[in-house]
Short mmCIF file of N, CA and C in Angstrom, two decimals:
data_model
loop_
_atom_site.label_atom_id
_atom_site.label_comp_id
_atom_site.label_asym_id
_atom_site.label_seq_id
_atom_site.Cartn_x
_atom_site.Cartn_y
_atom_site.Cartn_z
N MET D 691 20.26 -21.41 -4.97
CA MET D 691 19.18 -20.86 -4.18
C MET D 691 18.08 -21.92 -4.07
N THR D 692 17.54 -22.02 -2.88
CA THR D 692 16.45 -22.95 -2.66
C THR D 692 15.12 -22.20 -2.70
N LYS D 693 14.04 -22.96 -2.72
CA LYS D 693 12.70 -22.36 -2.67
C LYS D 693 12.55 -21.52 -1.40
N ALA D 694 13.02 -22.03 -0.28
CA ALA D 694 12.94 -21.30 0.99
C ALA D 694 13.73 -19.99 0.92
N ASP D 695 14.91 -20.02 0.26
CA ASP D 695 15.71 -18.80 0.10
C ASP D 695 14.95 -17.76 -0.71
N ALA D 696 14.32 -18.21 -1.80
CA ALA D 696 13.57 -17.30 -2.66
C ALA D 696 12.39 -16.69 -1.91
N ILE D 697 11.68 -17.51 -1.16
CA ILE D 697 10.53 -17.01 -0.39
C ILE D 697 10.99 -16.01 0.65
N ALA D 698 12.07 -16.30 1.35
CA ALA D 698 12.59 -15.38 2.37
C ALA D 698 13.03 -14.06 1.75
N ALA D 699 13.66 -14.12 0.59
CA ALA D 699 14.15 -12.91 -0.06
C ALA D 699 13.02 -12.05 -0.61
N LEU D 700 11.95 -12.69 -1.05
CA LEU D 700 10.85 -11.96 -1.68
C LEU D 700 9.68 -11.69 -0.74
N LYS D 701 9.79 -12.11 0.50
CA LYS D 701 8.69 -11.89 1.46
C LYS D 701 8.53 -10.39 1.71
N LYS D 702 7.29 -9.95 1.69
CA LYS D 702 6.99 -8.54 1.88
C LYS D 702 7.18 -8.15 3.34
N LYS D 703 7.94 -7.09 3.55
CA LYS D 703 8.20 -6.60 4.90
C LYS D 703 7.58 -5.21 5.05
N PRO D 704 6.99 -4.90 6.21
CA PRO D 704 6.39 -3.58 6.41
C PRO D 704 7.44 -2.47 6.31
N VAL D 705 7.01 -1.33 5.79
CA VAL D 705 7.86 -0.15 5.64
C VAL D 705 7.30 0.94 6.55
N ALA D 706 8.17 1.56 7.35
CA ALA D 706 7.74 2.64 8.25
C ALA D 706 7.61 3.94 7.47
N VAL D 707 6.53 4.68 7.77
CA VAL D 707 6.29 5.99 7.17
C VAL D 707 5.98 6.95 8.31
N THR D 708 6.73 8.04 8.42
CA THR D 708 6.46 9.02 9.46
C THR D 708 5.52 10.08 8.92
N VAL D 709 4.41 10.25 9.63
CA VAL D 709 3.39 11.23 9.26
C VAL D 709 3.21 12.13 10.47
N GLY D 710 3.68 13.38 10.35
CA GLY D 710 3.66 14.26 11.52
C GLY D 710 4.59 13.67 12.56
N ASP D 711 4.06 13.41 13.75
CA ASP D 711 4.88 12.83 14.81
C ASP D 711 4.54 11.36 15.08
N VAL D 712 3.87 10.73 14.12
CA VAL D 712 3.46 9.34 14.26
C VAL D 712 4.09 8.50 13.15
N THR D 713 4.51 7.30 13.50
CA THR D 713 5.02 6.37 12.50
C THR D 713 3.97 5.30 12.24
N VAL D 714 3.62 5.14 10.98
CA VAL D 714 2.69 4.08 10.58
C VAL D 714 3.47 3.11 9.69
N PHE D 715 2.89 1.95 9.48
CA PHE D 715 3.54 0.94 8.66
C PHE D 715 2.65 0.61 7.47
N VAL D 716 3.30 0.41 6.33
CA VAL D 716 2.59 -0.03 5.14
C VAL D 716 3.26 -1.29 4.62
N LYS D 717 2.44 -2.16 4.10
CA LYS D 717 2.92 -3.45 3.60
C LYS D 717 2.84 -3.42 2.08
N PRO D 718 3.93 -3.74 1.40
CA PRO D 718 3.86 -3.83 -0.05
C PRO D 718 2.82 -4.86 -0.47
N LEU D 719 2.20 -4.63 -1.60
CA LEU D 719 1.23 -5.58 -2.12
C LEU D 719 1.92 -6.88 -2.51
N THR D 720 1.23 -7.97 -2.36
CA THR D 720 1.72 -9.24 -2.87
C THR D 720 1.52 -9.26 -4.39
N ILE D 721 2.05 -10.23 -5.05
CA ILE D 721 1.81 -10.36 -6.50
C ILE D 721 0.32 -10.46 -6.76
N ALA D 722 -0.36 -11.30 -6.00
CA ALA D 722 -1.82 -11.46 -6.19
C ALA D 722 -2.55 -10.16 -5.90
N GLY D 723 -2.13 -9.45 -4.85
CA GLY D 723 -2.77 -8.18 -4.50
C GLY D 723 -2.57 -7.12 -5.56
N LYS D 724 -1.38 -7.07 -6.12
CA LYS D 724 -1.08 -6.08 -7.16
C LYS D 724 -1.89 -6.38 -8.43
N GLU D 725 -2.00 -7.65 -8.79
CA GLU D 725 -2.79 -8.02 -9.97
C GLU D 725 -4.27 -7.78 -9.73
N GLN D 726 -4.74 -8.06 -8.52
CA GLN D 726 -6.15 -7.81 -8.18
C GLN D 726 -6.44 -6.31 -8.24
N PHE D 727 -5.53 -5.48 -7.72
CA PHE D 727 -5.72 -4.04 -7.78
C PHE D 727 -5.74 -3.55 -9.22
N ALA D 728 -4.82 -4.05 -10.05
CA ALA D 728 -4.77 -3.65 -11.46
C ALA D 728 -6.07 -4.01 -12.18
N ALA D 729 -6.61 -5.19 -11.91
CA ALA D 729 -7.87 -5.60 -12.53
C ALA D 729 -9.02 -4.73 -12.05
N TRP D 730 -9.05 -4.44 -10.75
CA TRP D 730 -10.09 -3.55 -10.21
C TRP D 730 -9.99 -2.18 -10.85
N ARG D 731 -8.77 -1.67 -10.96
CA ARG D 731 -8.54 -0.32 -11.52
C ARG D 731 -9.00 -0.26 -12.97
N GLN D 732 -8.74 -1.32 -13.73
CA GLN D 732 -9.15 -1.36 -15.13
C GLN D 732 -10.67 -1.31 -15.25
N GLY D 733 -11.36 -1.97 -14.35
CA GLY D 733 -12.82 -1.98 -14.37
C GLY D 733 -13.45 -0.76 -13.74
N ASN D 734 -12.66 0.05 -13.04
CA ASN D 734 -13.15 1.25 -12.36
C ASN D 734 -12.22 2.43 -12.63
N PRO D 735 -12.08 2.83 -13.89
CA PRO D 735 -11.08 3.85 -14.23
C PRO D 735 -11.33 5.22 -13.59
N ASN D 736 -12.55 5.50 -13.19
CA ASN D 736 -12.85 6.80 -12.60
C ASN D 736 -12.90 6.78 -11.07
N ALA D 737 -12.67 5.62 -10.48
CA ALA D 737 -12.71 5.50 -9.02
C ALA D 737 -11.40 5.98 -8.41
N GLY D 738 -11.48 6.51 -7.21
CA GLY D 738 -10.29 6.93 -6.49
C GLY D 738 -9.47 5.73 -6.06
N VAL D 739 -8.17 5.92 -5.92
CA VAL D 739 -7.30 4.81 -5.56
C VAL D 739 -6.75 4.90 -4.14
N VAL D 740 -6.86 6.06 -3.51
CA VAL D 740 -6.24 6.25 -2.20
C VAL D 740 -6.82 5.29 -1.16
N ALA D 741 -8.14 5.27 -1.00
CA ALA D 741 -8.75 4.42 0.03
C ALA D 741 -8.46 2.93 -0.20
N PRO D 742 -8.62 2.41 -1.43
CA PRO D 742 -8.30 0.99 -1.63
C PRO D 742 -6.83 0.66 -1.33
N LEU D 743 -5.91 1.55 -1.73
CA LEU D 743 -4.50 1.29 -1.47
C LEU D 743 -4.17 1.36 0.02
N LEU D 744 -4.74 2.36 0.72
CA LEU D 744 -4.51 2.45 2.16
C LEU D 744 -5.03 1.22 2.88
N ALA D 745 -6.25 0.80 2.54
CA ALA D 745 -6.85 -0.36 3.20
C ALA D 745 -6.05 -1.64 2.93
N ALA D 746 -5.48 -1.74 1.74
CA ALA D 746 -4.72 -2.94 1.37
C ALA D 746 -3.29 -2.93 1.89
N SER D 747 -2.86 -1.79 2.47
CA SER D 747 -1.45 -1.66 2.83
C SER D 747 -1.17 -1.27 4.28
N LEU D 748 -2.04 -0.47 4.91
CA LEU D 748 -1.77 -0.05 6.29
C LEU D 748 -1.76 -1.27 7.20
N CYS D 749 -0.70 -1.42 7.96
CA CYS D 749 -0.53 -2.62 8.78
C CYS D 749 0.17 -2.28 10.08
N ASP D 750 0.27 -3.26 10.96
CA ASP D 750 1.08 -3.07 12.16
C ASP D 750 2.53 -3.44 11.82
N ASP D 751 3.40 -3.36 12.80
CA ASP D 751 4.82 -3.60 12.51
C ASP D 751 5.15 -5.04 12.16
N THR D 752 4.19 -5.96 12.31
CA THR D 752 4.41 -7.35 11.91
C THR D 752 3.86 -7.63 10.51
N GLY D 753 3.14 -6.65 9.94
CA GLY D 753 2.57 -6.84 8.61
C GLY D 753 1.11 -7.22 8.60
N ALA D 754 0.47 -7.31 9.77
CA ALA D 754 -0.96 -7.63 9.83
C ALA D 754 -1.77 -6.40 9.42
N LEU D 755 -2.63 -6.55 8.43
CA LEU D 755 -3.44 -5.43 7.97
C LEU D 755 -4.34 -4.91 9.08
N LEU D 756 -4.56 -3.58 9.09
CA LEU D 756 -5.36 -2.94 10.12
C LEU D 756 -6.81 -2.72 9.72
N PHE D 757 -7.08 -2.66 8.42
CA PHE D 757 -8.42 -2.33 7.94
C PHE D 757 -8.94 -3.40 7.00
N ALA D 758 -10.25 -3.63 7.06
CA ALA D 758 -10.88 -4.67 6.24
C ALA D 758 -11.22 -4.20 4.84
N GLY D 759 -11.32 -2.89 4.63
CA GLY D 759 -11.68 -2.40 3.30
C GLY D 759 -11.64 -0.89 3.22
N PRO D 760 -11.80 -0.35 2.02
CA PRO D 760 -11.71 1.09 1.79
C PRO D 760 -12.67 1.92 2.64
N GLU D 761 -13.84 1.37 2.93
CA GLU D 761 -14.81 2.13 3.72
C GLU D 761 -14.30 2.43 5.13
N GLU D 762 -13.39 1.63 5.63
CA GLU D 762 -12.85 1.84 6.98
C GLU D 762 -11.80 2.95 7.04
N VAL D 763 -11.26 3.37 5.91
CA VAL D 763 -10.26 4.44 5.91
C VAL D 763 -10.82 5.74 5.33
N ALA D 764 -12.09 5.74 4.98
CA ALA D 764 -12.70 6.88 4.30
C ALA D 764 -12.64 8.18 5.10
N ASP D 765 -12.60 8.11 6.42
CA ASP D 765 -12.60 9.31 7.25
C ASP D 765 -11.22 9.76 7.70
N LEU D 766 -10.17 9.13 7.20
CA LEU D 766 -8.81 9.55 7.56
C LEU D 766 -8.47 10.88 6.90
N ASP D 767 -7.54 11.62 7.48
CA ASP D 767 -7.12 12.91 6.95
C ASP D 767 -6.52 12.75 5.56
N ALA D 768 -7.09 13.43 4.58
CA ALA D 768 -6.66 13.28 3.19
C ALA D 768 -5.23 13.78 2.96
N ASP D 769 -4.87 14.93 3.54
CA ASP D 769 -3.53 15.46 3.33
C ASP D 769 -2.46 14.55 3.91
N LEU D 770 -2.69 14.04 5.12
CA LEU D 770 -1.72 13.14 5.73
C LEU D 770 -1.68 11.80 5.00
N SER D 771 -2.83 11.37 4.52
CA SER D 771 -2.90 10.09 3.80
C SER D 771 -2.16 10.14 2.48
N ASP D 772 -2.05 11.32 1.87
CA ASP D 772 -1.33 11.45 0.60
C ASP D 772 0.12 10.99 0.72
N LYS D 773 0.80 11.37 1.81
CA LYS D 773 2.20 10.96 1.99
C LYS D 773 2.29 9.43 2.10
N VAL D 774 1.37 8.84 2.84
CA VAL D 774 1.36 7.39 3.01
C VAL D 774 1.06 6.72 1.67
N CYS D 775 0.08 7.25 0.94
CA CYS D 775 -0.29 6.68 -0.35
C CYS D 775 0.87 6.78 -1.34
N ASN D 776 1.58 7.90 -1.34
CA ASN D 776 2.74 8.04 -2.23
C ASN D 776 3.81 6.99 -1.91
N THR D 777 4.00 6.71 -0.63
CA THR D 777 4.95 5.66 -0.24
C THR D 777 4.48 4.31 -0.75
N ILE D 778 3.18 4.04 -0.62
CA ILE D 778 2.63 2.77 -1.12
C ILE D 778 2.87 2.65 -2.62
N LEU D 779 2.61 3.72 -3.35
CA LEU D 779 2.85 3.70 -4.80
C LEU D 779 4.32 3.45 -5.10
N ASP D 780 5.21 4.11 -4.36
CA ASP D 780 6.65 3.96 -4.58
C ASP D 780 7.13 2.53 -4.32
N ILE D 781 6.75 1.96 -3.17
CA ILE D 781 7.27 0.63 -2.82
C ILE D 781 6.69 -0.47 -3.69
N ASN D 782 5.60 -0.15 -4.40
CA ASN D 782 5.00 -1.12 -5.31
C ASN D 782 5.32 -0.83 -6.77
N GLY D 783 6.17 0.19 -7.01
CA GLY D 783 6.55 0.54 -8.38
C GLY D 783 5.36 0.99 -9.21
N MET D 784 4.42 1.69 -8.58
CA MET D 784 3.20 2.08 -9.26
C MET D 784 3.10 3.58 -9.53
N ARG D 785 4.06 4.36 -9.06
CA ARG D 785 3.97 5.81 -9.25
C ARG D 785 4.72 6.19 -10.52
N ALA D 786 4.10 7.06 -11.31
CA ALA D 786 4.72 7.53 -12.54
C ALA D 786 6.01 8.27 -12.20
N PRO D 787 7.06 8.10 -13.01
CA PRO D 787 8.35 8.74 -12.72
C PRO D 787 8.26 10.26 -12.63
N ASP D 788 7.33 10.86 -13.35
CA ASP D 788 7.22 12.32 -13.34
C ASP D 788 6.17 12.83 -12.36
N ALA D 789 5.64 11.96 -11.52
CA ALA D 789 4.61 12.36 -10.55
C ALA D 789 5.23 13.22 -9.45
N PRO D 790 4.49 14.22 -8.96
CA PRO D 790 5.02 15.05 -7.87
C PRO D 790 5.17 14.25 -6.59
N GLU D 791 6.07 14.68 -5.73
CA GLU D 791 6.31 14.00 -4.44
C GLU D 791 5.13 14.12 -3.53
#
């Protein structure tokens, strides 16, 4: 395996999530993004995680992020966002095995 092969195999690809009758895309966190989120979470144990995860993951079909930060997703529908957030947790290996769907 070459360096290029490893990069191609590990490159994050957007994942489609159907919410109602709309398909949105979420991008798995990079290694740096996952570590940055973990550090932020450790320093903010009582803060909500949905808005930061949505802002860091909602993207177009090419993987370009759609939002600059959590404040830009604050007014999205909470119930619909839960399904998207659960997908983000799943694709990043961050959801507890016994967590509800």
